[in-house]
Coordinates of C-alpha atoms in Angstrom, one line a residue:
M84 CA 0.0 0.0 0.0
D85 CA 1.5 3.3 -1.1
F86 CA 1.8 6.2 1.3
D87 CA -0.6 9.0 0.3
L88 CA 0.5 12.3 1.8
A89 CA -2.6 14.1 0.6
T90 CA -4.8 11.6 2.4
V91 CA -2.9 11.9 5.7
Q92 CA -2.9 15.7 5.4
S93 CA -6.7 15.6 4.8
Q94 CA -7.3 13.4 7.8
L95 CA -5.2 15.6 10.1
E96 CA -7.2 18.6 8.9
N97 CA -10.4 16.8 9.7
W98 CA -9.2 16.1 13.2
R99 CA -8.1 19.7 13.7
D100 CA -11.6 20.9 12.6
Q101 CA -13.3 18.4 14.9
I102 CA -11.1 19.4 17.9
W103 CA -11.9 23.1 17.1
L104 CA -15.6 22.3 17.1
W105 CA -15.3 20.6 20.4
M106 CA -13.4 23.5 21.9
Q107 CA -16.4 25.7 21.1
T108 CA -18.9 23.5 23.0
P109 CA -19.5 24.1 26.7
S110 CA -19.7 20.3 27.3
F111 CA -16.2 19.6 26.0
L112 CA -14.7 22.6 27.9
A113 CA -16.4 21.5 31.1
Q114 CA -15.0 18.0 30.7
L115 CA -11.5 19.3 30.0
S116 CA -11.7 21.6 33.1
A117 CA -12.9 18.7 35.2
I118 CA -9.9 16.6 34.1
V119 CA -7.4 19.4 34.8
L120 CA -8.9 20.1 38.2
S121 CA -8.8 16.4 39.1
I122 CA -5.2 16.2 38.1
L123 CA -4.4 19.2 40.3
I124 CA -6.5 18.3 43.3
A125 CA -5.5 14.6 43.6
P126 CA -1.9 15.1 44.8
L127 CA -3.0 17.9 47.2
L128 CA -5.6 15.6 48.8
A129 CA -3.0 12.7 48.9
K130 CA -0.6 14.9 50.9
I131 CA -3.3 15.9 53.3
L132 CA -4.3 12.3 53.9
Q133 CA -0.7 11.1 54.3
R134 CA -0.1 13.7 57.0
A135 CA -3.4 13.1 58.7
I136 CA -3.4 9.3 58.8
P137 CA -0.7 7.8 61.1
F138 CA -0.2 4.6 59.0
F139 CA 0.9 6.7 56.0
K140 CA 3.3 9.1 57.8
K141 CA 6.4 7.0 58.1
E142 CA 7.6 3.4 57.6
P143 CA 6.9 1.2 60.7
A144 CA 9.8 0.1 62.9
E145 CA 10.7 -3.6 63.0
S146 CA 9.4 -3.9 66.6
V147 CA 5.8 -2.8 66.1
K148 CA 2.9 -5.2 66.3
Y149 CA 1.3 -6.5 63.1
L150 CA 4.4 -5.4 61.2
K151 CA 3.4 -6.9 57.8
V152 CA 0.0 -5.2 58.0
R153 CA 1.6 -1.9 58.9
Q154 CA 4.1 -2.2 56.0
I155 CA 1.2 -2.9 53.5
L156 CA -0.7 0.1 54.8
F157 CA 2.4 2.3 54.5
K158 CA 2.8 1.2 50.9
V159 CA -0.8 1.9 50.2
G160 CA 0.0 5.5 51.0
G161 CA 2.1 5.6 47.9
L162 CA -1.1 4.8 45.8
L163 CA -3.3 7.6 47.2
R164 CA -2.6 10.0 44.3
A165 CA -3.6 7.5 41.7
V166 CA -6.6 6.2 43.6
L167 CA -7.9 9.8 44.3
L168 CA -7.4 10.7 40.6
V169 CA -9.7 7.8 39.6
L170 CA -12.3 8.7 42.2
L171 CA -12.3 12.4 41.4
L172 CA -12.7 11.7 37.7
G173 CA -15.6 9.3 38.5
L174 CA -17.2 12.0 40.7
S175 CA -16.7 14.6 37.9
S176 CA -18.4 12.3 35.4
N177 CA -21.5 12.0 37.7
I178 CA -21.6 15.8 38.2
L179 CA -21.4 16.5 34.5
L180 CA -24.2 14.1 33.7
A181 CA -26.4 15.7 36.3
V182 CA -26.1 19.2 34.8
P183 CA -28.4 19.5 31.8
A184 CA -26.2 22.2 30.2
F185 CA -23.3 19.7 29.8
S186 CA -24.8 16.1 29.9
E187 CA -21.6 14.5 28.3
D188 CA -18.8 12.7 30.0
W189 CA -17.0 10.6 27.3
L190 CA -13.7 12.6 27.6
V191 CA -13.7 12.3 31.4
K192 CA -14.4 8.5 31.1
L193 CA -11.5 8.2 28.8
A194 CA -9.3 10.1 31.3
Q195 CA -10.6 7.9 34.1
S196 CA -9.7 4.8 32.1
L197 CA -6.1 6.1 31.6
A198 CA -6.0 6.9 35.3
A199 CA -6.9 3.3 36.1
V200 CA -3.9 2.2 34.0
F201 CA -1.7 4.6 35.9
L202 CA -3.0 3.0 39.1
V203 CA -2.0 -0.4 37.9
Y204 CA 1.4 1.0 37.1
R205 CA 1.8 2.5 40.6
V206 CA 0.7 -0.8 42.3
I207 CA 3.4 -2.6 40.4
K208 CA 6.1 0.0 41.3
V209 CA 5.1 0.1 45.0
F210 CA 4.5 -3.6 45.8
L211 CA 7.0 -5.4 43.5
Q212 CA 10.5 -4.9 44.8
E213 CA 12.4 -7.5 42.7
A214 CA 13.6 -6.0 39.4
F215 CA 12.7 -9.1 37.3
Y216 CA 9.1 -9.4 38.6
R217 CA 8.6 -5.6 38.3
K218 CA 9.7 -5.5 34.7
L219 CA 7.6 -8.6 33.8
A220 CA 4.5 -7.1 35.4
L221 CA 5.1 -3.7 33.7
W222 CA 5.5 -5.3 30.3
V223 CA 2.4 -7.5 30.7
L224 CA -0.1 -5.9 33.0
V225 CA 0.2 -2.3 31.9
P226 CA -0.4 -3.0 28.2
L227 CA -3.2 -5.5 29.1
S228 CA -4.9 -2.8 31.3
L229 CA -4.7 -0.4 28.4
I230 CA -6.3 -2.9 26.0
I231 CA -9.1 -3.5 28.5
V232 CA -9.9 0.1 29.2
L233 CA -9.9 1.0 25.5
G234 CA -12.4 -1.8 24.9
Y235 CA -10.3 -4.1 22.7
F236 CA -10.0 -7.0 25.1
D237 CA -12.5 -9.3 23.4
E238 CA -10.7 -8.8 20.0
F239 CA -7.3 -9.4 21.6
K240 CA -8.5 -12.5 23.4
A241 CA -10.0 -13.9 20.1
L242 CA -6.7 -13.2 18.3
L243 CA -4.7 -15.1 20.9
S244 CA -7.2 -18.0 21.0
G245 CA -7.2 -18.3 17.2
T246 CA -3.4 -18.4 16.9
V247 CA -2.5 -22.1 17.0
L248 CA 1.1 -22.8 17.9
L249 CA 1.0 -26.6 18.3
P250 CA -2.0 -28.7 17.0
M251 CA -2.9 -31.4 19.6
G252 CA -6.3 -32.8 18.5
N253 CA -9.3 -31.1 20.1
S254 CA -7.1 -29.1 22.5
P255 CA -4.4 -27.3 20.5
I256 CA -1.7 -25.2 22.1
T257 CA -2.6 -21.6 21.2
A258 CA -1.0 -18.2 22.0
M259 CA -3.7 -17.9 24.7
T260 CA -2.5 -21.2 26.2
V261 CA 1.1 -19.8 26.4
V262 CA -0.2 -16.5 28.0
K263 CA -2.2 -18.5 30.6
L264 CA 0.9 -20.7 31.3
V265 CA 3.0 -17.6 31.9
V266 CA 0.4 -15.8 34.1
F267 CA -0.7 -18.8 36.1
G268 CA 2.9 -20.1 36.3
F269 CA 4.1 -16.8 37.7
L270 CA 1.2 -16.6 40.3
F271 CA 1.3 -20.3 41.4
F272 CA 5.1 -20.5 41.6
W273 CA 5.3 -17.2 43.5
V274 CA 2.8 -18.4 46.0
G275 CA 4.6 -21.8 46.0
N276 CA 7.9 -20.2 46.7
L277 CA 6.5 -18.4 49.8
S278 CA 4.9 -21.7 50.9
N279 CA 8.1 -23.5 50.4
V280 CA 10.1 -21.1 52.6
K281 CA 7.5 -21.2 55.3
G282 CA 7.0 -25.0 55.2
Q283 CA 10.7 -25.8 55.2
S284 CA 11.3 -23.4 58.1
A285 CA 8.5 -25.1 60.0
I286 CA 9.9 -28.5 59.3
R287 CA 13.5 -27.5 60.3
S288 CA 12.2 -26.1 63.6
Q289 CA 11.0 -29.5 64.8
E290 CA 13.6 -30.1 67.4
N291 CA 12.2 -33.6 68.2
L292 CA 13.4 -34.8 64.8
D293 CA 16.9 -35.7 63.9
A294 CA 18.7 -33.0 61.9
G295 CA 19.2 -35.4 58.9
V296 CA 15.5 -36.5 59.0
R297 CA 14.4 -32.8 59.1
E298 CA 16.5 -32.1 56.0
I299 CA 15.1 -35.1 54.1
V300 CA 11.5 -34.2 55.0
A301 CA 12.1 -30.6 54.0
K302 CA 13.5 -31.6 50.6
L303 CA 10.7 -34.0 50.0
F304 CA 8.2 -31.3 50.9
Q305 CA 9.8 -29.0 48.4
I306 CA 9.7 -31.6 45.6
V307 CA 6.1 -32.6 46.2
L308 CA 4.9 -29.0 46.6
F309 CA 6.4 -27.9 43.2
A310 CA 5.2 -31.1 41.5
I311 CA 1.6 -30.2 42.6
I312 CA 2.1 -26.6 41.5
F313 CA 3.3 -27.8 38.1
F314 CA 0.1 -29.8 37.5
L315 CA -2.0 -26.9 38.8
V316 CA -0.4 -24.6 36.3
V317 CA -0.8 -27.0 33.4
G318 CA -4.5 -27.5 34.3
A319 CA -5.2 -23.8 34.7
A320 CA -3.5 -23.2 31.3
G321 CA -5.9 -25.7 29.7
I322 CA -3.1 -28.1 28.5
P323 CA -4.5 -31.7 28.4
L324 CA -2.5 -34.3 30.3
S325 CA -2.2 -36.3 27.0
G326 CA -0.3 -33.4 25.6
L327 CA 2.2 -33.7 28.4
V328 CA 3.6 -36.8 26.7
V329 CA 5.0 -34.6 24.0
V330 CA 6.5 -32.2 26.5
F331 CA 8.1 -34.9 28.6
S332 CA 9.4 -36.6 25.5
A333 CA 11.2 -33.4 24.6
L334 CA 12.3 -32.9 28.2
G335 CA 13.7 -36.4 28.2
L336 CA 15.6 -35.7 25.0
G337 CA 17.0 -32.5 26.6
I338 CA 18.1 -34.3 29.7
G339 CA 19.8 -36.9 27.6
F340 CA 21.9 -34.1 26.0
G341 CA 22.2 -30.7 27.6
L342 CA 20.5 -31.3 30.9
Q343 CA 22.4 -34.5 31.9
P344 CA 24.7 -32.8 34.4
I345 CA 21.7 -31.1 36.1
A346 CA 19.8 -34.4 36.3
A347 CA 22.9 -36.1 37.7
N348 CA 23.3 -33.4 40.4
F349 CA 19.6 -33.7 41.2
I350 CA 19.8 -37.5 41.7
S351 CA 23.1 -37.1 43.7
G352 CA 21.4 -34.6 46.0
L353 CA 18.6 -37.1 46.7
I354 CA 21.2 -39.8 47.3
I355 CA 23.1 -37.6 49.8
L356 CA 20.0 -36.8 51.7
F357 CA 18.9 -40.4 52.0
D358 CA 22.2 -42.2 52.7
R359 CA 23.3 -39.3 55.0
S360 CA 27.0 -39.7 54.0
V361 CA 27.1 -35.8 54.3
K362 CA 24.8 -33.9 56.7
I363 CA 24.3 -30.3 57.6
G364 CA 27.0 -29.3 60.0
D365 CA 29.6 -31.9 58.9
Y366 CA 33.2 -30.7 58.4
V367 CA 34.5 -31.9 55.0
N368 CA 37.8 -31.7 53.3
M369 CA 37.8 -32.1 49.5
E370 CA 40.5 -32.2 46.9
G371 CA 42.4 -29.0 46.2
D372 CA 42.6 -28.0 49.9
R373 CA 38.9 -27.0 50.0
F374 CA 37.5 -27.6 53.4
G375 CA 34.7 -26.2 55.6
R376 CA 31.4 -27.0 57.3
V377 CA 28.4 -28.1 55.3
K378 CA 25.9 -25.2 55.4
A379 CA 23.1 -26.4 53.1
I380 CA 22.3 -29.4 50.8
N381 CA 20.3 -28.2 47.8
I382 CA 18.8 -30.0 44.9
R383 CA 21.7 -29.2 42.5
S384 CA 24.6 -28.3 44.8
T385 CA 25.9 -28.3 48.4
T386 CA 27.1 -25.2 50.1
V387 CA 30.3 -25.5 52.2
A388 CA 31.1 -22.5 54.4
T389 CA 34.8 -21.9 55.1
A390 CA 36.3 -20.5 58.3
D391 CA 37.0 -17.1 56.5
G392 CA 33.4 -16.5 55.7
K393 CA 33.4 -17.7 52.1
D394 CA 30.8 -20.2 50.6
I395 CA 32.0 -23.0 48.3
I396 CA 29.3 -24.2 45.9
V397 CA 30.0 -27.8 45.3
P398 CA 28.1 -29.9 42.7
N399 CA 26.4 -32.8 44.4
T400 CA 28.1 -35.3 42.1
K401 CA 31.4 -34.5 43.9
F402 CA 30.0 -36.2 47.0
T403 CA 28.8 -39.3 45.1
E404 CA 31.7 -39.8 42.6
D405 CA 34.9 -38.3 44.2
A406 CA 36.8 -39.0 47.4
Y407 CA 36.6 -36.6 50.3
E408 CA 37.1 -36.6 54.0
N409 CA 34.2 -36.2 56.4
W410 CA 35.8 -35.3 59.8
T411 CA 32.6 -35.4 61.7
H412 CA 30.6 -38.1 60.0
D413 CA 30.1 -40.6 62.8
N414 CA 32.1 -39.1 65.7
P415 CA 32.9 -35.4 66.5
L416 CA 36.1 -36.4 68.4
Q417 CA 39.4 -35.5 66.7
R418 CA 43.0 -36.2 67.5
Y419 CA 45.5 -33.3 67.1
E420 CA 49.3 -33.0 67.3
V421 CA 51.5 -30.1 68.4
D422 CA 55.3 -30.4 67.8
F423 CA 58.0 -28.8 69.9
G424 CA 61.7 -29.2 70.6
V425 CA 63.8 -29.1 73.7
A426 CA 67.6 -29.0 74.4
Y427 CA 69.7 -32.2 74.5
D428 CA 70.4 -31.8 78.3
T429 CA 66.6 -31.9 79.1
D430 CA 65.4 -34.7 81.5
L431 CA 62.9 -36.3 79.2
D432 CA 61.5 -38.6 81.9
A433 CA 60.5 -35.5 84.0
L434 CA 59.4 -33.6 80.9
V435 CA 56.7 -36.1 79.8
P436 CA 54.4 -36.0 82.8
L437 CA 55.0 -32.2 83.2
I438 CA 53.7 -31.4 79.7
R439 CA 51.0 -34.1 79.8
D440 CA 49.5 -32.7 83.0
A441 CA 49.7 -29.1 81.8
V442 CA 47.9 -29.9 78.6
L443 CA 45.3 -31.9 80.3
E444 CA 44.2 -28.8 82.3
H445 CA 42.9 -27.2 79.2
E446 CA 39.0 -27.4 79.3
D447 CA 38.6 -28.8 75.8
V448 CA 41.3 -31.4 76.0
L449 CA 39.8 -34.8 76.7
S450 CA 41.1 -37.7 78.9
D451 CA 38.8 -40.2 77.0
P452 CA 39.4 -42.0 74.7
D453 CA 43.0 -41.3 75.8
V454 CA 44.9 -38.8 77.9
P455 CA 47.4 -36.5 76.1
S456 CA 50.5 -38.4 75.0
V457 CA 53.9 -36.8 75.0
E458 CA 56.1 -38.7 72.5
F459 CA 59.7 -38.6 71.3
R460 CA 60.0 -38.1 67.5
S461 CA 63.5 -37.6 66.4
F462 CA 67.0 -36.3 67.2
G463 CA 67.3 -33.0 65.5
D464 CA 70.3 -31.0 64.5
S465 CA 70.0 -28.7 67.5
A466 CA 67.0 -30.1 69.5
I467 CA 65.2 -33.3 70.6
N468 CA 62.0 -33.2 68.6
M469 CA 58.9 -34.0 70.7
C470 CA 55.2 -34.1 70.1
V471 CA 52.0 -33.9 72.1
E472 CA 49.0 -35.9 70.8
F473 CA 45.6 -35.1 72.4
W474 CA 41.9 -35.6 71.8
A475 CA 39.3 -32.8 71.5
E476 CA 35.7 -32.6 70.4
G477 CA 35.2 -30.4 67.3
I478 CA 37.3 -28.9 64.6
D479 CA 40.4 -26.9 65.2
D480 CA 39.0 -23.9 63.3
G481 CA 36.8 -20.8 63.8
P482 CA 36.0 -20.5 67.5
N483 CA 38.0 -23.6 68.4
K484 CA 41.8 -23.0 68.6
F485 CA 42.9 -26.3 70.2
T486 CA 46.4 -26.5 68.7
S487 CA 47.1 -22.8 69.3
D488 CA 46.1 -23.1 73.0
V489 CA 48.1 -26.2 73.6
G490 CA 51.1 -24.7 71.9
M491 CA 50.9 -21.7 74.3
I492 CA 50.5 -24.1 77.3
I493 CA 53.7 -26.0 76.3
W494 CA 55.6 -22.7 75.9
R495 CA 54.5 -21.4 79.3
T496 CA 55.3 -24.7 81.0
L497 CA 58.8 -24.9 79.5
K498 CA 59.5 -21.3 80.4
A499 CA 58.2 -21.8 83.9
N500 CA 60.5 -24.8 84.5
N501 CA 63.6 -23.2 82.8
I502 CA 63.6 -25.8 80.0
E503 CA 65.4 -24.4 77.0
I504 CA 63.8 -24.3 73.6
P505 CA 66.9 -24.4 71.4
F506 CA 67.3 -22.8 68.0
P507 CA 69.6 -23.7 65.2
Q508 CA 73.2 -22.6 65.8
R509 CA 76.3 -22.6 63.5
V510 CA 79.9 -22.5 64.8
V511 CA 82.3 -20.7 62.4
K512 CA 86.0 -21.5 62.9
N513 CA 88.7 -19.4 61.4
I514 CA 91.5 -21.8 60.4
K515 CA 94.7 -20.1 59.5

């Protein structure tokens, strides 16, 4: 179709003439004045209400009662301007219709419809804090609201329902099916995520259950919950269960190729939870000098927290396929060693009980399964190399400094008994 400049120019002139005719009618001027006054009055009334109502004045402190309700009421204060604009335009419409000299409100109704779209926009901006959900809602709900208020929703719905994407007998997959899948998927999974957090928190708070059992039940709860949500979303979108065979076939093919590592980590996570080879709180040492305490066991990976505050994200397959050390798997007791050296003229027979008794006085050093053992190791170049072996409960890391404390005890004991801790010496002779 060729672009006809004369036709466009003629249409613009017709619109100009029509607007000029409207501007000369009292009804149009009254509607325009009502719209301008509503736009000016709405923010003024909003400020007055925000100052007059305590819930809208300032954000509630964390210690107040009914914190969630107070936070919602405070956020509602940010919607007052849009809400009042819609109400004022509706009031203006009724007033104009009641006055015989005007008796028209089509322009005010159009402005009210646009104000309703603005209200939807403000609700999204105020209540959705996460950037992804906010952008998704803005790009979906605002255009949809505009289509509804302009009266094109039925035509838009018919277009989506008539666009077939995948023929499936009597229930084809249409563009409307995809829209329902996205909308219901967002709503159900958002609610499901909140339920998952609350449910797992409630399960993990059951102190009468073993920690490992709580973790297994929490993960099973998560799997069952999202499986139920998946079928609810599919049913709400109108996808027949027979059509899921095609979806699962494609999914199985994807797992066989690109998703195989994810599936392997998922199965490994279940194996870890059920065989309990690794539990929350265990101290593990893996290849590459990576060690720390297990913080969380997730579906795809396990989080290991190191002593310096870092989290190591380890794929679950590392715990089912590779070798690693679990220092606290069955028994929290650990044996530690502290090396030291004494001079060659030291009485070792007197040294052994002296160091043993001193080390045993430490509150974390255990006498069971064995008392501290002071052992001879080797004859060094300048010292007799000795060692103290002792048992303690826990890991020598973070708040526990077993070897450091025992080393300090040995040093103080040797110093108090005038036992020399030698250092390497070299004698240089000048031969002429």
